[in-house]
Amino acid sequence: EIPQCAGCNQHILDKFILKVLDRHWHSSCLKCADCQMQLADRCFSRAGSVYCKEDFFKRFGTKCTACQQGIPPTQVVRKAQDFVYHLHCFACIICSRQLATGDEFYLMEDGRLVCKEDYETAKQNDDSEAGAKRPRTTITAKQLEKLKNAYKNSPKPARHVREQLSSETGLDMRVVQVWFQNRRAKEKRLKKDAGRHRWGQFYKSV
């Protein structure tokens, strides 16, 4: 019986026949599924396809944490705890500088890397922003009562009214203005929710 090639499905009439995993091949048909290089010495198989060593490990070998591509066994790698990287992928995510042996870096939970210089700069910026935030203003019951009474008269008071309230309550002008803005937004939201509830009841009864 003349064997049939697993690659082209034609009968093999050549002098030499290649056999891989009980399947026969023309020597010209046995190629890597990815790079199409002819395989004569050694090949790797997965799910019916054959690969050269390089491409097999790229597909099915250890994955680089940064680019998620496979790492061939011949390549030099970098490691950080349980994470593995290509040499060129072992780099800071902020400045893109490739990290070398001896460099200090910060390792994030998802495996991303930040060099020491960028980490310290980012940390300083966070600290300065936290320090620049305004302290939360506490409004007493007496101050709140005055603001509520003023709101009943006018939800959107003129500037001179806000100035008078600021003087009477001892609150900063900006605090008074923000309180009225928040109160108006809350009233609007409550009216919207109430309207939605009424329509919901109507549709339910229908």
mmCIF file of C-alpha atoms in Angstrom:
data_model
loop_
_atom_site.group_PDB
_atom_site.id
_atom_site.type_symbol
_atom_site.label_atom_id
_atom_site.label_comp_id
_atom_site.label_asym_id
_atom_site.label_seq_id
_atom_site.Cartn_x
_atom_site.Cartn_y
_atom_site.Cartn_z
ATOM 1 C CA GLU A 1 0.000 0.000 0.000
ATOM 2 C CA ILE A 2 1.393 3.376 -0.990
ATOM 3 C CA PRO A 3 1.440 5.721 2.060
ATOM 4 C CA GLN A 4 -0.435 9.005 1.929
ATOM 5 C CA CYS A 5 1.173 12.299 2.993
ATOM 6 C CA ALA A 6 -0.414 13.925 6.068
ATOM 7 C CA GLY A 7 0.474 17.335 4.671
ATOM 8 C CA CYS A 8 -0.835 17.304 1.094
ATOM 9 C CA ASN A 9 -2.920 14.078 1.166
ATOM 10 C CA GLN A 10 -1.115 12.820 -1.965
ATOM 11 C CA HIS A 11 0.556 9.422 -2.249
ATOM 12 C CA ILE A 12 4.239 9.429 -1.402
ATOM 13 C CA LEU A 13 6.313 8.070 -4.288
ATOM 14 C CA ASP A 14 9.624 9.580 -3.152
ATOM 15 C CA LYS A 15 12.702 7.574 -2.276
ATOM 16 C CA PHE A 16 12.554 8.821 1.325
ATOM 17 C CA ILE A 17 9.494 8.987 3.570
ATOM 18 C CA LEU A 18 9.331 10.897 6.848
ATOM 19 C CA LYS A 19 7.242 9.480 9.677
ATOM 20 C CA VAL A 20 6.014 11.548 12.638
ATOM 21 C CA LEU A 21 3.573 10.178 15.232
ATOM 22 C CA ASP A 22 2.448 7.329 12.953
ATOM 23 C CA ARG A 23 1.765 9.735 10.085
ATOM 24 C CA HIS A 24 3.746 9.803 6.833
ATOM 25 C CA TRP A 25 5.042 12.943 5.130
ATOM 26 C CA HIS A 26 6.822 14.055 1.995
ATOM 27 C CA SER A 27 10.122 15.576 3.083
ATOM 28 C CA SER A 28 8.999 18.851 1.458
ATOM 29 C CA CYS A 29 5.601 18.805 3.262
ATOM 30 C CA LEU A 30 6.888 18.399 6.803
ATOM 31 C CA LYS A 31 7.048 22.080 7.758
ATOM 32 C CA CYS A 32 6.595 24.135 10.881
ATOM 33 C CA ALA A 33 2.983 25.310 11.074
ATOM 34 C CA ASP A 34 4.140 28.819 12.047
ATOM 35 C CA CYS A 35 7.368 29.696 10.239
ATOM 36 C CA GLN A 36 6.988 27.159 7.381
ATOM 37 C CA MET A 37 10.591 26.011 7.807
ATOM 38 C CA GLN A 38 11.192 22.464 6.577
ATOM 39 C CA LEU A 39 11.703 20.010 9.434
ATOM 40 C CA ALA A 40 14.271 17.305 8.919
ATOM 41 C CA ASP A 41 16.033 16.763 12.219
ATOM 42 C CA ARG A 42 13.515 17.305 15.031
ATOM 43 C CA CYS A 43 9.961 18.549 15.390
ATOM 44 C CA PHE A 44 7.303 19.070 18.049
ATOM 45 C CA SER A 45 3.612 18.288 17.719
ATOM 46 C CA ARG A 46 0.446 19.623 19.361
ATOM 47 C CA ALA A 47 -3.188 19.122 18.301
ATOM 48 C CA GLY A 48 -2.225 17.612 14.960
ATOM 49 C CA SER A 49 0.159 20.416 13.923
ATOM 50 C CA VAL A 50 3.944 20.191 13.856
ATOM 51 C CA TYR A 51 6.335 22.952 14.864
ATOM 52 C CA CYS A 52 10.036 23.691 15.015
ATOM 53 C CA LYS A 53 11.455 23.922 18.531
ATOM 54 C CA GLU A 54 11.519 27.736 18.551
ATOM 55 C CA ASP A 55 7.894 28.221 17.520
ATOM 56 C CA PHE A 56 6.593 25.384 19.671
ATOM 57 C CA PHE A 57 7.927 27.023 22.825
ATOM 58 C CA LYS A 58 6.741 30.434 21.677
ATOM 59 C CA ARG A 59 3.222 29.034 21.498
ATOM 60 C CA PHE A 60 3.126 26.552 24.346
ATOM 61 C CA GLY A 61 6.134 27.309 26.537
ATOM 62 C CA THR A 62 6.486 29.649 29.517
ATOM 63 C CA LYS A 63 4.790 32.991 28.816
ATOM 64 C CA CYS A 64 6.459 36.373 29.369
ATOM 65 C CA THR A 65 4.569 38.299 32.074
ATOM 66 C CA ALA A 66 4.859 41.573 30.149
ATOM 67 C CA CYS A 67 3.951 40.655 26.550
ATOM 68 C CA GLN A 68 2.265 37.260 27.133
ATOM 69 C CA GLN A 69 4.323 35.699 24.312
ATOM 70 C CA GLY A 70 6.002 32.326 24.745
ATOM 71 C CA ILE A 71 9.700 32.190 25.629
ATOM 72 C CA PRO A 72 11.864 29.688 23.691
ATOM 73 C CA PRO A 73 14.155 27.596 25.916
ATOM 74 C CA THR A 74 17.233 28.994 24.154
ATOM 75 C CA GLN A 75 16.482 32.583 25.218
ATOM 76 C CA VAL A 76 17.942 34.265 28.292
ATOM 77 C CA VAL A 77 15.218 35.475 30.664
ATOM 78 C CA ARG A 78 14.790 37.734 33.683
ATOM 79 C CA LYS A 79 12.857 36.677 36.768
ATOM 80 C CA ALA A 80 11.166 38.638 39.552
ATOM 81 C CA GLN A 81 9.657 36.412 42.226
ATOM 82 C CA ASP A 82 7.369 34.021 40.274
ATOM 83 C CA PHE A 83 7.257 36.210 37.136
ATOM 84 C CA VAL A 84 9.354 35.538 34.019
ATOM 85 C CA TYR A 85 10.244 38.097 31.311
ATOM 86 C CA HIS A 86 12.034 38.427 27.977
ATOM 87 C CA LEU A 87 15.168 40.560 28.422
ATOM 88 C CA HIS A 88 13.664 43.429 26.413
ATOM 89 C CA CYS A 89 10.341 43.179 28.311
ATOM 90 C CA PHE A 90 12.042 43.521 31.697
ATOM 91 C CA ALA A 91 11.549 47.293 31.667
ATOM 92 C CA CYS A 92 9.949 50.143 33.616
ATOM 93 C CA ILE A 93 6.359 50.788 32.509
ATOM 94 C CA ILE A 94 6.804 54.557 32.976
ATOM 95 C CA CYS A 95 10.141 55.438 31.349
ATOM 96 C CA SER A 96 10.514 52.179 29.327
ATOM 97 C CA ARG A 97 14.126 51.822 30.480
ATOM 98 C CA GLN A 98 15.303 48.210 30.342
ATOM 99 C CA LEU A 99 16.303 47.072 33.819
ATOM 100 C CA ALA A 100 19.651 45.372 34.291
ATOM 101 C CA THR A 101 21.131 43.148 36.990
ATOM 102 C CA GLY A 102 21.500 45.116 40.212
ATOM 103 C CA ASP A 103 18.863 47.748 39.351
ATOM 104 C CA GLU A 104 16.314 48.434 42.077
ATOM 105 C CA PHE A 105 12.673 48.389 41.046
ATOM 106 C CA TYR A 106 9.140 48.133 42.404
ATOM 107 C CA LEU A 107 7.180 44.997 41.427
ATOM 108 C CA MET A 108 3.409 45.509 41.157
ATOM 109 C CA GLU A 109 0.908 42.744 41.935
ATOM 110 C CA ASP A 110 0.176 42.142 38.249
ATOM 111 C CA GLY A 111 3.889 41.761 37.449
ATOM 112 C CA ARG A 112 4.478 45.236 35.995
ATOM 113 C CA LEU A 113 7.762 46.907 36.889
ATOM 114 C CA VAL A 114 8.600 50.471 37.928
ATOM 115 C CA CYS A 115 12.225 51.601 38.272
ATOM 116 C CA LYS A 116 13.293 53.073 41.626
ATOM 117 C CA GLU A 117 13.544 56.647 40.289
ATOM 118 C CA ASP A 118 10.021 56.695 38.795
ATOM 119 C CA TYR A 119 8.541 54.952 41.825
ATOM 120 C CA GLU A 120 9.990 57.543 44.224
ATOM 121 C CA THR A 121 8.857 60.405 41.970
ATOM 122 C CA ALA A 122 5.309 59.021 41.809
ATOM 123 C CA LYS A 123 5.268 58.508 45.572
ATOM 124 C CA GLN A 124 6.370 62.111 46.194
ATOM 125 C CA ASN A 125 3.647 63.409 43.866
ATOM 126 C CA ASP A 126 1.003 61.344 45.693
ATOM 127 C CA ASP A 127 2.198 62.624 49.064
ATOM 128 C CA SER A 128 2.173 66.258 47.912
ATOM 129 C CA GLU A 129 -1.323 65.869 46.407
ATOM 130 C CA ALA A 130 -2.611 64.334 49.635
ATOM 131 C CA GLY A 131 -1.132 67.234 51.596
ATOM 132 C CA ALA A 132 -2.666 69.772 49.220
ATOM 133 C CA LYS A 133 -6.223 68.472 49.717
ATOM 134 C CA ARG A 134 -8.453 70.777 51.729
ATOM 135 C CA PRO A 135 -9.533 69.569 55.163
ATOM 136 C CA ARG A 136 -13.202 68.600 55.397
ATOM 137 C CA THR A 137 -15.378 71.407 56.782
ATOM 138 C CA THR A 138 -17.636 70.549 59.720
ATOM 139 C CA ILE A 139 -20.931 72.497 59.820
ATOM 140 C CA THR A 140 -22.575 72.842 63.223
ATOM 141 C CA ALA A 141 -26.319 72.395 63.830
ATOM 142 C CA LYS A 142 -26.770 76.161 64.310
ATOM 143 C CA GLN A 143 -24.956 76.959 61.047
ATOM 144 C CA LEU A 144 -26.954 74.263 59.221
ATOM 145 C CA GLU A 145 -30.246 75.731 60.457
ATOM 146 C CA LYS A 146 -29.341 79.168 59.038
ATOM 147 C CA LEU A 147 -28.381 77.642 55.704
ATOM 148 C CA LYS A 148 -31.622 75.626 55.508
ATOM 149 C CA ASN A 149 -33.747 78.697 56.280
ATOM 150 C CA ALA A 150 -31.919 80.645 53.568
ATOM 151 C CA TYR A 151 -32.464 77.776 51.132
ATOM 152 C CA LYS A 152 -36.235 77.864 51.790
ATOM 153 C CA ASN A 153 -36.257 81.533 50.797
ATOM 154 C CA SER A 154 -34.103 80.996 47.723
ATOM 155 C CA PRO A 155 -32.427 77.763 46.533
ATOM 156 C CA LYS A 156 -30.073 79.903 44.435
ATOM 157 C CA PRO A 157 -29.253 82.996 46.511
ATOM 158 C CA ALA A 158 -27.492 86.036 45.098
ATOM 159 C CA ARG A 159 -23.896 86.792 45.959
ATOM 160 C CA HIS A 160 -24.733 89.415 48.609
ATOM 161 C CA VAL A 161 -26.980 86.852 50.374
ATOM 162 C CA ARG A 162 -24.160 84.289 50.403
ATOM 163 C CA GLU A 163 -21.787 86.932 51.743
ATOM 164 C CA GLN A 164 -24.241 87.739 54.536
ATOM 165 C CA LEU A 165 -24.607 84.028 55.372
ATOM 166 C CA SER A 166 -20.833 83.663 55.424
ATOM 167 C CA SER A 167 -20.601 86.554 57.857
ATOM 168 C CA GLU A 168 -23.408 85.266 60.105
ATOM 169 C CA THR A 169 -22.271 81.629 60.210
ATOM 170 C CA GLY A 170 -18.532 82.173 60.184
ATOM 171 C CA LEU A 171 -18.215 79.758 57.260
ATOM 172 C CA ASP A 172 -15.996 80.471 54.295
ATOM 173 C CA MET A 173 -17.807 81.948 51.271
ATOM 174 C CA ARG A 174 -16.732 78.949 49.164
ATOM 175 C CA VAL A 175 -18.202 76.512 51.729
ATOM 176 C CA VAL A 176 -21.556 78.328 51.632
ATOM 177 C CA GLN A 177 -21.618 78.240 47.834
ATOM 178 C CA VAL A 178 -20.764 74.511 47.694
ATOM 179 C CA TRP A 179 -23.418 73.703 50.318
ATOM 180 C CA PHE A 180 -26.128 75.340 48.175
ATOM 181 C CA GLN A 181 -24.870 73.547 45.037
ATOM 182 C CA ASN A 182 -24.958 70.180 46.786
ATOM 183 C CA ARG A 183 -28.397 70.865 48.246
ATOM 184 C CA ARG A 184 -29.835 71.749 44.834
ATOM 185 C CA ALA A 185 -28.330 68.626 43.302
ATOM 186 C CA LYS A 186 -29.788 66.491 46.097
ATOM 187 C CA GLU A 187 -33.290 67.989 45.653
ATOM 188 C CA LYS A 188 -33.115 67.380 41.903
ATOM 189 C CA ARG A 189 -32.046 63.773 42.441
ATOM 190 C CA LEU A 190 -34.851 63.146 44.959
ATOM 191 C CA LYS A 191 -37.486 64.584 42.595
ATOM 192 C CA LYS A 192 -36.167 62.404 39.776
ATOM 193 C CA ASP A 193 -36.287 59.283 41.957
ATOM 194 C CA ALA A 194 -39.808 60.128 43.141
ATOM 195 C CA GLY A 195 -40.993 60.564 39.543
ATOM 196 C CA ARG A 196 -39.463 57.232 38.544
ATOM 197 C CA HIS A 197 -41.203 55.558 41.493
ATOM 198 C CA ARG A 198 -44.617 57.021 40.489
ATOM 199 C CA TRP A 199 -44.256 55.809 36.892
ATOM 200 C CA GLY A 200 -43.185 52.418 38.193
ATOM 201 C CA GLN A 201 -46.386 52.175 40.258
ATOM 202 C CA PHE A 202 -48.456 53.293 37.253
ATOM 203 C CA TYR A 203 -47.002 50.648 34.923
ATOM 204 C CA LYS A 204 -47.379 48.003 37.617
ATOM 205 C CA SER A 205 -51.076 48.775 38.059
ATOM 206 C CA VAL A 206 -51.657 48.721 34.266
#
